[in-house]
Amino acid sequence: MSLMWRVKVVGLGVVALSLSLELLGWLFGRLRHKRTLNKVLFFPSEVACVEHLFSPNSARACFCPLPHGVETSFSRLLCHILSATSSLDLCVFSFSNMDLSRAVLLLHKKAVTIRVLSDKDYSAITGSQIGILRKAGICVRCDVDSAYMHHKFAVVDGRLLITGSLNWTLTAVQSNMENILITEEAELVQPFIKEFHRLWVLNDPARFYKNLISDDGH
Amino acid sequence: MSLMWRVKVVGLGVVALSLSLELLGWLFGRLRHKRTLNKVLFFPSEVACVEHLFSPNSARACFCPLPHGVETSFSRLLCHILSATSSLDLCVFSFSNMDLSRAVLLLHKKAVTIRVLSDKDYSAITGSQIGILRKAGICVRCDVDSAYMHHKFAVVDGRLLITGSLNWTLTAVQSNMENILITEEAELVQPFIKEFHRLWVLNDPARFYKNLISDDGH
């Protein structure tokens, strides 16, 4: 092969490689962009039956009087929570919503590792689900501070952040004007994971009692 | 020029163009990535002097007893609010923090278009800044609903979303465990802009009185 031909072949090879890289970069960018979930839900939510989310494979029809087959802000929120397969870290000020409690209990039954951090005062009020979760064997901690543990966020599988103004109550879901932001952006998810860990350790009752004993001089 | 030379020149031209496109795409991608702000702030914030944020060009020293030159969650939040140059849409349940009120009043003075939407019940409590903003000529609307307008978000210049669990109160900033998420992600910002517009129109007092009159049969 002459030198000229070799130059031509190498030239065309570089063109092909370069264009392929360009195409691959574009495709990868699109795929990556598609994978990063960013969603916002607003409340109050329409009221609709969510039975099918708890037993999707059940043939049993639901006869409740609520509208069926309607996708609402609440059903979308429930779906994202129920999507947990390995862990759910929940940090919520007020938790009295029965459907959300049922979702957490169902995940616990499916061996998803659950940690719940809540406000001491609000976990003691009538209707709070915190005691029920604790009795079911879920690991629950309450803040030992006098100020409010006012967060309302959850991290699903260390990957998905659910956060906003919405407390996990029926009033918040069905009556108030509220927002929930759902994101997989690592820059947003990672700080919440770190803060959950910090608060979890900070509110370890063992640590609290240890400090109490050492304060007494024992 | 021989045909072979022409083919070579065209081949090399395509290589150069292709590589340039690749490089430009990479640079643009990096720049775009750099421009999209995603940040999380946690509270309670350390307490520090924020005087310099209100008068950055003033040579006047501040003699308050608080620590100076310390960057805190609150000072970062204030900075983002004060960065508004054209508009600030604020949708907040409870607003009694004097520094945040001062920031909004300063922006109003600088001809930034401000719209404030707040909860009717909470805007009437002692210490609320809503009345002060209204008296200063800022456009304020309160929800006409009996449920809570429980949002705590702001949109700066139709570009930057500030949202979270934090009400604009002193307790929230200095005592509670709270979060603020700051983002420029269009997928997150746009729904909040749309929802603000919907709520702003929904809570137009003119519309409310018009409905009241038409309900009376006038």
Tab-separated table of C-alpha atoms in Angstrom:
chain	number	residue	atom	x	y	z
A	1	MET	CA	0.000	0.000	0.000
A	2	SER	CA	1.367	3.430	-0.885
A	3	LEU	CA	2.057	6.053	1.797
A	4	MET	CA	-0.756	8.214	0.376
A	5	TRP	CA	-3.279	5.419	0.798
A	6	ARG	CA	-2.120	4.779	4.333
A	7	VAL	CA	-2.575	8.478	5.208
A	8	LYS	CA	-6.052	8.389	3.690
A	9	VAL	CA	-7.066	5.236	5.582
A	10	VAL	CA	-5.745	6.611	8.900
A	11	GLY	CA	-7.520	9.944	8.200
A	12	LEU	CA	-10.837	8.250	7.549
A	13	GLY	CA	-10.344	6.044	10.645
A	14	VAL	CA	-9.901	9.146	12.834
A	15	VAL	CA	-13.031	10.711	11.290
A	16	ALA	CA	-15.047	7.552	12.000
A	17	LEU	CA	-13.715	7.285	15.571
A	18	SER	CA	-14.339	10.944	16.290
A	19	LEU	CA	-17.900	10.845	14.943
A	20	SER	CA	-18.604	7.646	16.898
A	21	LEU	CA	-17.356	9.284	20.111
A	22	GLU	CA	-19.573	12.299	19.397
A	23	LEU	CA	-22.597	10.027	18.896
A	24	LEU	CA	-21.816	7.911	21.969
A	25	GLY	CA	-21.398	11.067	24.099
A	26	TRP	CA	-24.740	12.374	22.891
A	27	LEU	CA	-26.498	9.067	23.557
A	28	PHE	CA	-24.879	8.688	26.982
A	29	GLY	CA	-25.823	12.273	27.865
A	30	ARG	CA	-29.436	11.614	26.902
A	31	LEU	CA	-29.565	8.362	28.856
A	32	ARG	CA	-27.974	9.941	31.927
A	33	HIS	CA	-30.369	12.869	31.685
A	34	LYS	CA	-33.286	10.437	31.480
A	35	ARG	CA	-32.112	8.517	34.532
A	36	THR	CA	-31.907	11.554	36.841
A	37	LEU	CA	-35.414	11.941	38.202
A	38	ASN	CA	-36.603	15.445	39.112
A	39	LYS	CA	-40.265	15.799	39.961
A	40	VAL	CA	-42.526	18.119	41.966
A	41	LEU	CA	-45.894	17.233	43.511
A	42	PHE	CA	-48.381	19.751	44.844
A	43	PHE	CA	-51.067	19.287	47.436
A	44	PRO	CA	-53.903	19.146	48.482
A	45	SER	CA	-54.179	15.935	46.550
A	46	GLU	CA	-57.360	14.658	44.988
A	47	VAL	CA	-58.805	11.855	47.095
A	48	ALA	CA	-58.742	8.472	45.359
A	49	CYS	CA	-58.433	4.798	46.251
A	50	VAL	CA	-54.804	3.666	46.734
A	51	GLU	CA	-55.568	0.025	47.593
A	52	HIS	CA	-53.990	-1.250	44.358
A	53	LEU	CA	-50.610	0.233	45.397
A	54	PHE	CA	-50.469	-1.991	48.478
A	55	SER	CA	-51.503	-5.216	46.747
A	56	PRO	CA	-50.737	-4.758	43.023
A	57	ASN	CA	-50.886	-8.515	42.314
A	58	SER	CA	-54.122	-9.120	44.168
A	59	ALA	CA	-57.137	-10.082	42.080
A	60	ARG	CA	-59.394	-8.814	44.861
A	61	ALA	CA	-61.448	-5.851	43.709
A	62	CYS	CA	-61.728	-2.864	46.025
A	63	PHE	CA	-65.280	-1.800	46.856
A	64	CYS	CA	-64.477	1.448	48.675
A	65	PRO	CA	-66.533	4.448	47.543
A	66	LEU	CA	-63.462	6.492	46.468
A	67	PRO	CA	-62.674	7.004	42.754
A	68	HIS	CA	-60.557	4.172	41.341
A	69	GLY	CA	-57.745	4.200	38.791
A	70	VAL	CA	-57.015	7.899	39.332
A	71	GLU	CA	-53.400	9.021	39.604
A	72	THR	CA	-53.019	11.760	42.230
A	73	SER	CA	-50.175	13.618	43.948
A	74	PHE	CA	-50.660	11.318	46.923
A	75	SER	CA	-50.656	8.104	44.873
A	76	ARG	CA	-47.434	9.268	43.163
A	77	LEU	CA	-45.848	10.010	46.552
A	78	LEU	CA	-46.910	6.581	47.847
A	79	CYS	CA	-45.470	4.895	44.726
A	80	HIS	CA	-42.079	6.491	45.285
A	81	ILE	CA	-42.026	5.438	48.946
A	82	LEU	CA	-43.148	1.895	48.089
A	83	SER	CA	-40.395	1.683	45.459
A	84	ALA	CA	-37.843	1.150	48.280
A	85	THR	CA	-36.097	-2.191	47.980
A	86	SER	CA	-33.219	-1.898	50.461
A	87	SER	CA	-33.632	1.105	52.801
A	88	LEU	CA	-35.884	3.968	53.865
A	89	ASP	CA	-34.536	6.755	56.066
A	90	LEU	CA	-37.387	8.916	57.237
A	91	CYS	CA	-37.033	12.202	59.094
A	92	VAL	CA	-40.465	13.655	59.737
A	93	PHE	CA	-41.875	16.179	62.210
A	94	SER	CA	-45.453	14.888	62.356
A	95	PHE	CA	-46.570	11.415	61.214
A	96	SER	CA	-50.235	10.481	61.584
A	97	ASN	CA	-51.253	9.507	58.025
A	98	MET	CA	-52.564	5.913	58.106
A	99	ASP	CA	-51.792	5.136	54.430
A	100	LEU	CA	-48.211	6.359	54.778
A	101	SER	CA	-47.864	4.341	57.987
A	102	ARG	CA	-49.235	1.278	56.160
A	103	ALA	CA	-46.654	1.824	53.398
A	104	VAL	CA	-43.787	1.958	55.917
A	105	LEU	CA	-45.090	-1.172	57.697
A	106	LEU	CA	-45.372	-3.001	54.356
A	107	LEU	CA	-41.761	-2.133	53.485
A	108	HIS	CA	-40.664	-3.333	56.937
A	109	LYS	CA	-42.458	-6.627	56.280
A	110	LYS	CA	-40.551	-6.879	52.970
A	111	ALA	CA	-37.272	-6.611	54.944
A	112	VAL	CA	-36.470	-3.056	53.810
A	113	THR	CA	-34.208	-1.471	56.474
A	114	ILE	CA	-36.168	1.411	57.956
A	115	ARG	CA	-34.995	4.169	60.274
A	116	VAL	CA	-37.453	6.791	61.495
A	117	LEU	CA	-36.451	10.040	63.172
A	118	SER	CA	-39.267	12.162	64.539
A	119	ASP	CA	-40.045	15.057	66.838
A	120	LYS	CA	-40.371	14.031	70.493
A	121	ASP	CA	-43.405	16.227	71.233
A	122	TYR	CA	-45.287	15.438	68.025
A	123	SER	CA	-44.649	11.691	68.241
A	124	ALA	CA	-46.599	11.667	71.519
A	125	ILE	CA	-49.798	13.330	70.245
A	126	THR	CA	-53.033	11.419	69.624
A	127	GLY	CA	-53.096	9.750	66.217
A	128	SER	CA	-49.306	9.706	65.785
A	129	GLN	CA	-48.125	6.568	64.015
A	130	ILE	CA	-44.653	6.650	65.600
A	131	GLY	CA	-45.657	4.334	68.499
A	132	ILE	CA	-47.240	1.872	66.041
A	133	LEU	CA	-44.062	1.754	63.927
A	134	ARG	CA	-41.943	1.222	67.041
A	135	LYS	CA	-44.227	-1.606	68.262
A	136	ALA	CA	-43.892	-3.273	64.823
A	137	GLY	CA	-40.131	-3.462	65.423
A	138	ILE	CA	-39.083	-0.500	63.277
A	139	CYS	CA	-36.082	1.436	64.540
A	140	VAL	CA	-37.411	4.812	65.720
A	141	ARG	CA	-35.561	7.682	67.351
A	142	CYS	CA	-36.926	10.993	68.625
A	143	ASP	CA	-34.935	14.192	68.972
A	144	VAL	CA	-33.753	14.848	72.503
A	145	ASP	CA	-33.720	18.606	71.920
A	146	SER	CA	-36.326	21.102	73.142
A	147	ALA	CA	-36.550	22.678	69.658
A	148	TYR	CA	-38.591	21.138	66.839
A	149	MET	CA	-37.202	18.409	64.593
A	150	HIS	CA	-39.063	20.109	61.752
A	151	HIS	CA	-37.703	18.161	58.729
A	152	LYS	CA	-40.088	16.352	56.397
A	153	PHE	CA	-37.820	14.256	54.212
A	154	ALA	CA	-37.202	10.653	53.245
A	155	VAL	CA	-34.318	8.981	51.435
A	156	VAL	CA	-35.238	5.843	49.478
A	157	ASP	CA	-32.466	3.259	48.856
A	158	GLY	CA	-29.791	5.940	49.460
A	159	ARG	CA	-30.680	7.244	46.010
A	160	LEU	CA	-33.982	9.109	45.922
A	161	LEU	CA	-34.784	12.179	48.018
A	162	ILE	CA	-38.381	13.049	48.901
A	163	THR	CA	-38.593	16.416	50.661
A	164	GLY	CA	-40.835	19.445	51.011
A	165	SER	CA	-43.313	21.250	53.228
A	166	LEU	CA	-45.632	18.250	53.665
A	167	ASN	CA	-45.903	16.574	57.052
A	168	TRP	CA	-47.068	12.967	56.900
A	169	THR	CA	-50.589	13.795	58.091
A	170	LEU	CA	-54.040	13.518	56.527
A	171	THR	CA	-54.644	17.292	56.744
A	172	ALA	CA	-51.394	18.021	54.913
A	173	VAL	CA	-52.282	15.578	52.119
A	174	GLN	CA	-55.971	16.369	51.697
A	175	SER	CA	-56.418	19.994	52.813
A	176	ASN	CA	-53.268	22.131	52.936
A	177	MET	CA	-51.354	23.784	50.120
A	178	GLU	CA	-48.093	21.831	50.198
A	179	ASN	CA	-45.218	20.723	48.014
A	180	ILE	CA	-43.053	17.627	47.681
A	181	LEU	CA	-39.888	17.596	45.626
A	182	ILE	CA	-38.566	14.227	44.417
A	183	THR	CA	-35.033	14.074	43.061
A	184	GLU	CA	-32.132	11.769	42.309
A	185	GLU	CA	-29.638	14.655	41.845
A	186	ALA	CA	-26.623	13.497	43.856
A	187	GLU	CA	-25.749	17.087	44.821
A	188	LEU	CA	-29.131	17.324	46.567
A	189	VAL	CA	-29.502	13.739	47.852
A	190	GLN	CA	-26.027	13.335	49.406
A	191	PRO	CA	-26.268	16.250	51.907
A	192	PHE	CA	-29.596	14.852	53.173
A	193	ILE	CA	-28.041	11.380	53.628
A	194	LYS	CA	-25.176	12.959	55.565
A	195	GLU	CA	-27.529	15.075	57.706
A	196	PHE	CA	-29.738	12.052	58.445
A	197	HIS	CA	-26.691	10.133	59.634
A	198	ARG	CA	-25.580	13.073	61.815
A	199	LEU	CA	-29.036	13.439	63.419
A	200	TRP	CA	-29.393	9.660	63.822
A	201	VAL	CA	-26.142	9.440	65.796
A	202	LEU	CA	-26.900	12.662	67.708
A	203	ASN	CA	-30.246	11.299	68.874
A	204	ASP	CA	-29.041	7.831	69.824
A	205	PRO	CA	-30.743	7.174	73.202
A	206	ALA	CA	-27.686	5.150	74.357
A	207	ARG	CA	-25.532	8.253	73.834
A	208	PHE	CA	-28.101	10.382	75.686
A	209	TYR	CA	-28.171	8.093	78.740
A	210	LYS	CA	-24.380	7.777	78.682
A	211	ASN	CA	-24.105	11.571	78.815
A	212	LEU	CA	-26.703	11.644	81.621
A	213	ILE	CA	-24.700	9.106	83.657
A	214	SER	CA	-21.401	10.904	83.070
A	215	ASP	CA	-23.075	14.218	84.034
A	216	ASP	CA	-24.002	12.586	87.357
A	217	GLY	CA	-20.337	11.779	87.887
A	218	HIS	CA	-20.811	7.994	87.581
B	1	MET	CA	-4.136	20.003	-6.959
B	2	SER	CA	-4.502	16.306	-7.612
B	3	LEU	CA	-7.694	14.414	-6.602
B	4	MET	CA	-5.766	12.495	-3.957
B	5	TRP	CA	-4.636	15.737	-2.292
B	6	ARG	CA	-8.188	17.098	-2.363
B	7	VAL	CA	-9.486	13.912	-0.657
B	8	LYS	CA	-6.747	14.211	1.986
B	9	VAL	CA	-7.489	17.895	2.662
B	10	VAL	CA	-11.252	17.244	2.924
B	11	GLY	CA	-10.566	14.219	5.183
B	12	LEU	CA	-8.361	16.258	7.520
B	13	GLY	CA	-10.925	19.082	7.498
B	14	VAL	CA	-13.632	16.679	8.658
B	15	VAL	CA	-11.337	15.344	11.408
B	16	ALA	CA	-10.595	18.879	12.605
B	17	LEU	CA	-14.297	19.860	12.541
B	18	SER	CA	-15.372	16.704	14.306
B	19	LEU	CA	-12.740	17.063	17.043
B	20	SER	CA	-13.643	20.749	17.462
B	21	LEU	CA	-17.316	19.821	17.885
B	22	GLU	CA	-16.366	17.172	20.457
B	23	LEU	CA	-14.269	19.707	22.371
B	24	LEU	CA	-16.965	22.399	22.174
B	25	GLY	CA	-19.627	19.924	23.359
B	26	TRP	CA	-17.440	18.925	26.305
B	27	LEU	CA	-16.711	22.555	27.220
B	28	PHE	CA	-20.374	23.541	26.876
B	29	GLY	CA	-21.427	20.540	28.965
B	30	ARG	CA	-18.992	21.509	31.713
B	31	LEU	CA	-20.080	25.138	31.632
B	32	ARG	CA	-23.762	24.194	31.743
B	33	HIS	CA	-23.088	21.779	34.579
B	34	LYS	CA	-21.226	24.495	36.446
B	35	ARG	CA	-24.049	26.967	35.953
B	36	THR	CA	-26.784	24.705	37.376
B	37	LEU	CA	-26.710	25.455	41.080
B	38	ASN	CA	-27.790	22.700	43.492
B	39	LYS	CA	-27.224	23.379	47.164
B	40	VAL	CA	-28.640	22.302	50.526
B	41	LEU	CA	-28.543	24.278	53.783
B	42	PHE	CA	-29.315	22.837	57.198
B	43	PHE	CA	-30.519	24.608	60.292
B	44	PRO	CA	-30.353	25.627	63.119
B	45	SER	CA	-27.849	28.122	61.816
B	46	GLU	CA	-24.957	29.485	63.800
B	47	VAL	CA	-25.727	33.027	64.908
B	48	ALA	CA	-23.488	35.639	63.292
B	49	CYS	CA	-23.659	39.266	62.196
B	50	VAL	CA	-25.249	39.713	58.725
B	51	GLU	CA	-24.978	43.514	58.577
B	52	HIS	CA	-22.395	43.399	55.745
B	53	LEU	CA	-24.940	41.626	53.484
B	54	PHE	CA	-27.297	44.598	53.659
B	55	SER	CA	-24.684	47.283	53.062
B	56	PRO	CA	-21.724	45.593	51.314
B	57	ASN	CA	-20.281	48.904	50.111
B	58	SER	CA	-20.554	50.678	53.417
B	59	ALA	CA	-17.318	51.520	55.155
B	60	ARG	CA	-19.207	51.690	58.439
B	61	ALA	CA	-18.045	49.014	60.853
B	62	CYS	CA	-20.618	47.022	62.759
B	63	PHE	CA	-20.210	46.986	66.512
B	64	CYS	CA	-22.840	44.366	67.362
B	65	PRO	CA	-21.628	41.661	69.786
B	66	LEU	CA	-22.272	38.804	67.302
B	67	PRO	CA	-19.349	37.041	65.575
B	68	HIS	CA	-18.281	38.818	62.367
B	69	GLY	CA	-17.090	37.433	59.033
B	70	VAL	CA	-18.607	33.995	59.675
B	71	GLU	CA	-20.473	32.312	56.848
B	72	THR	CA	-23.537	30.462	58.157
B	73	SER	CA	-26.571	28.657	56.681
B	74	PHE	CA	-28.579	31.789	57.364
B	75	SER	CA	-26.064	34.165	55.749
B	76	ARG	CA	-25.999	31.899	52.658
B	77	LEU	CA	-29.811	31.899	52.527
B	78	LEU	CA	-29.859	35.715	52.861
B	79	CYS	CA	-27.243	36.045	50.074
B	80	HIS	CA	-29.394	34.022	47.656
B	81	ILE	CA	-32.490	36.096	48.456
B	82	LEU	CA	-30.556	39.361	48.135
B	83	SER	CA	-29.205	38.205	44.750
B	84	ALA	CA	-32.606	39.016	43.178
B	85	THR	CA	-32.314	41.683	40.493
B	86	SER	CA	-35.716	41.554	38.791
B	87	SER	CA	-38.275	39.554	40.789
B	88	LEU	CA	-38.958	37.682	44.016
B	89	ASP	CA	-42.032	35.466	44.333
B	90	LEU	CA	-42.448	34.402	47.919
B	91	CYS	CA	-44.927	31.822	49.167
B	92	VAL	CA	-44.492	31.371	52.913
B	93	PHE	CA	-46.690	30.058	55.714
B	94	SER	CA	-45.188	32.034	58.593
B	95	PHE	CA	-43.026	35.154	58.182
B	96	SER	CA	-41.749	36.885	61.314
B	97	ASN	CA	-37.961	36.939	60.830
B	98	MET	CA	-36.788	40.575	60.947
B	99	ASP	CA	-33.620	40.033	58.871
B	100	LEU	CA	-35.557	38.264	56.113
B	101	SER	CA	-38.164	41.042	56.208
B	102	ARG	CA	-35.364	43.614	55.960
B	103	ALA	CA	-33.984	41.746	52.912
B	104	VAL	CA	-37.376	41.796	51.173
B	105	LEU	CA	-37.829	45.516	51.958
B	106	LEU	CA	-34.329	46.276	50.606
B	107	LEU	CA	-35.112	44.449	47.345
B	108	HIS	CA	-38.392	46.373	47.083
B	109	LYS	CA	-36.419	49.613	47.503
B	110	LYS	CA	-34.131	48.481	44.655
B	111	ALA	CA	-37.227	48.129	42.400
B	112	VAL	CA	-37.242	44.317	42.405
B	113	THR	CA	-40.830	43.183	41.676
B	114	ILE	CA	-42.010	41.366	44.783
B	115	ARG	CA	-45.115	39.237	45.277
B	116	VAL	CA	-45.808	37.672	48.664
B	117	LEU	CA	-48.378	34.953	49.266
B	118	SER	CA	-48.983	33.962	52.867
B	119	ASP	CA	-51.333	32.108	55.174
B	120	LYS	CA	-54.275	34.236	56.317
B	121	ASP	CA	-54.241	33.038	59.938
B	122	TYR	CA	-50.471	33.196	60.377
B	123	SER	CA	-50.132	36.610	58.743
B	124	ALA	CA	-52.342	38.009	61.524
B	125	ILE	CA	-50.314	36.749	64.510
B	126	THR	CA	-48.125	39.010	66.636
B	127	GLY	CA	-44.687	39.536	65.119
B	128	SER	CA	-45.737	38.690	61.578
B	129	GLN	CA	-43.939	40.835	59.004
B	130	ILE	CA	-46.710	40.513	56.399
B	131	GLY	CA	-48.460	43.737	57.512
B	132	ILE	CA	-45.131	45.625	57.436
B	133	LEU	CA	-44.419	44.443	53.861
B	134	ARG	CA	-47.928	45.445	52.782
B	135	LYS	CA	-47.560	48.902	54.365
B	136	ALA	CA	-44.268	49.354	52.482
B	137	GLY	CA	-46.212	48.944	49.231
B	138	ILE	CA	-45.290	45.327	48.486
B	139	CYS	CA	-47.977	43.288	46.771
B	140	VAL	CA	-49.229	40.785	49.367
B	141	ARG	CA	-51.998	38.199	49.076
B	142	CYS	CA	-53.304	35.781	51.688
B	143	ASP	CA	-55.017	32.494	50.977
B	144	VAL	CA	-58.811	32.702	51.223
B	145	ASP	CA	-59.054	29.020	52.148
B	146	SER	CA	-59.668	27.609	55.629
B	147	ALA	CA	-56.781	25.130	55.208
B	148	TYR	CA	-53.149	26.130	55.698
B	149	MET	CA	-51.091	27.723	52.925
B	150	HIS	CA	-48.163	25.680	54.230
B	151	HIS	CA	-45.562	26.296	51.473
B	152	LYS	CA	-42.180	27.770	52.333
B	153	PHE	CA	-40.643	28.609	48.974
B	154	ALA	CA	-39.275	31.542	47.025
B	155	VAL	CA	-38.405	31.955	43.350
B	156	VAL	CA	-35.645	34.485	42.623
B	157	ASP	CA	-35.612	36.123	39.153
B	158	GLY	CA	-37.740	33.253	37.743
B	159	ARG	CA	-34.540	31.192	37.864
B	160	LEU	CA	-33.604	30.114	41.367
B	161	LEU	CA	-35.817	28.054	43.676
B	162	ILE	CA	-35.406	28.259	47.455
B	163	THR	CA	-37.612	25.691	49.212
B	164	GLY	CA	-37.706	23.436	52.244
B	165	SER	CA	-39.114	22.932	55.720
B	166	LEU	CA	-37.983	26.327	57.040
B	167	ASN	CA	-40.588	28.956	57.841
B	168	TRP	CA	-39.275	32.501	57.751
B	169	THR	CA	-39.160	32.827	61.554
B	170	LEU	CA	-36.367	33.322	64.093
B	171	THR	CA	-37.126	30.002	65.838
B	172	ALA	CA	-36.861	28.103	62.555
B	173	VAL	CA	-33.515	29.721	61.749
B	174	GLN	CA	-31.879	29.628	65.183
B	175	SER	CA	-33.463	26.683	67.012
B	176	ASN	CA	-35.220	24.066	64.873
B	177	MET	CA	-33.758	21.279	62.766
B	178	GLU	CA	-34.669	22.457	59.253
B	179	ASN	CA	-33.572	22.243	55.636
B	180	ILE	CA	-33.445	24.571	52.660
B	181	LEU	CA	-32.820	23.341	49.146
B	182	ILE	CA	-31.543	25.832	46.569
B	183	THR	CA	-31.646	24.844	42.914
B	184	GLU	CA	-31.618	26.161	39.369
B	185	GLU	CA	-32.748	22.813	37.836
B	186	ALA	CA	-35.475	23.887	35.413
B	187	GLU	CA	-37.422	20.640	36.004
B	188	LEU	CA	-37.729	21.660	39.664
B	189	VAL	CA	-38.015	25.446	39.321
B	190	GLN	CA	-40.659	25.583	36.555
B	191	PRO	CA	-43.413	23.666	38.448
B	192	PHE	CA	-42.998	26.044	41.410
B	193	ILE	CA	-43.287	29.088	39.099
B	194	LYS	CA	-46.465	27.604	37.615
B	195	GLU	CA	-47.922	26.770	41.042
B	196	PHE	CA	-47.113	30.256	42.349
B	197	HIS	CA	-48.947	31.780	39.402
B	198	ARG	CA	-51.947	29.455	39.973
B	199	LEU	CA	-52.141	30.332	43.682
B	200	TRP	CA	-51.580	34.032	43.011
B	201	VAL	CA	-54.554	34.148	40.620
B	202	LEU	CA	-56.648	31.894	42.878
B	203	ASN	CA	-56.138	34.207	45.847
B	204	ASP	CA	-56.751	37.465	44.015
B	205	PRO	CA	-59.004	39.431	46.412
B	206	ALA	CA	-60.808	41.010	43.398
B	207	ARG	CA	-61.792	37.525	42.257
B	208	PHE	CA	-62.885	36.621	45.772
B	209	TYR	CA	-65.171	39.668	46.110
B	210	LYS	CA	-66.509	39.126	42.580
B	211	ASN	CA	-67.481	35.558	43.554
B	212	LEU	CA	-69.018	36.840	46.790
B	213	ILE	CA	-71.149	39.354	44.873
B	214	SER	CA	-72.233	36.792	42.268
B	215	ASP	CA	-73.100	34.323	45.077
B	216	ASP	CA	-75.433	36.984	46.510
B	217	GLY	CA	-77.172	37.169	43.153
B	218	HIS	CA	-75.944	40.715	42.364
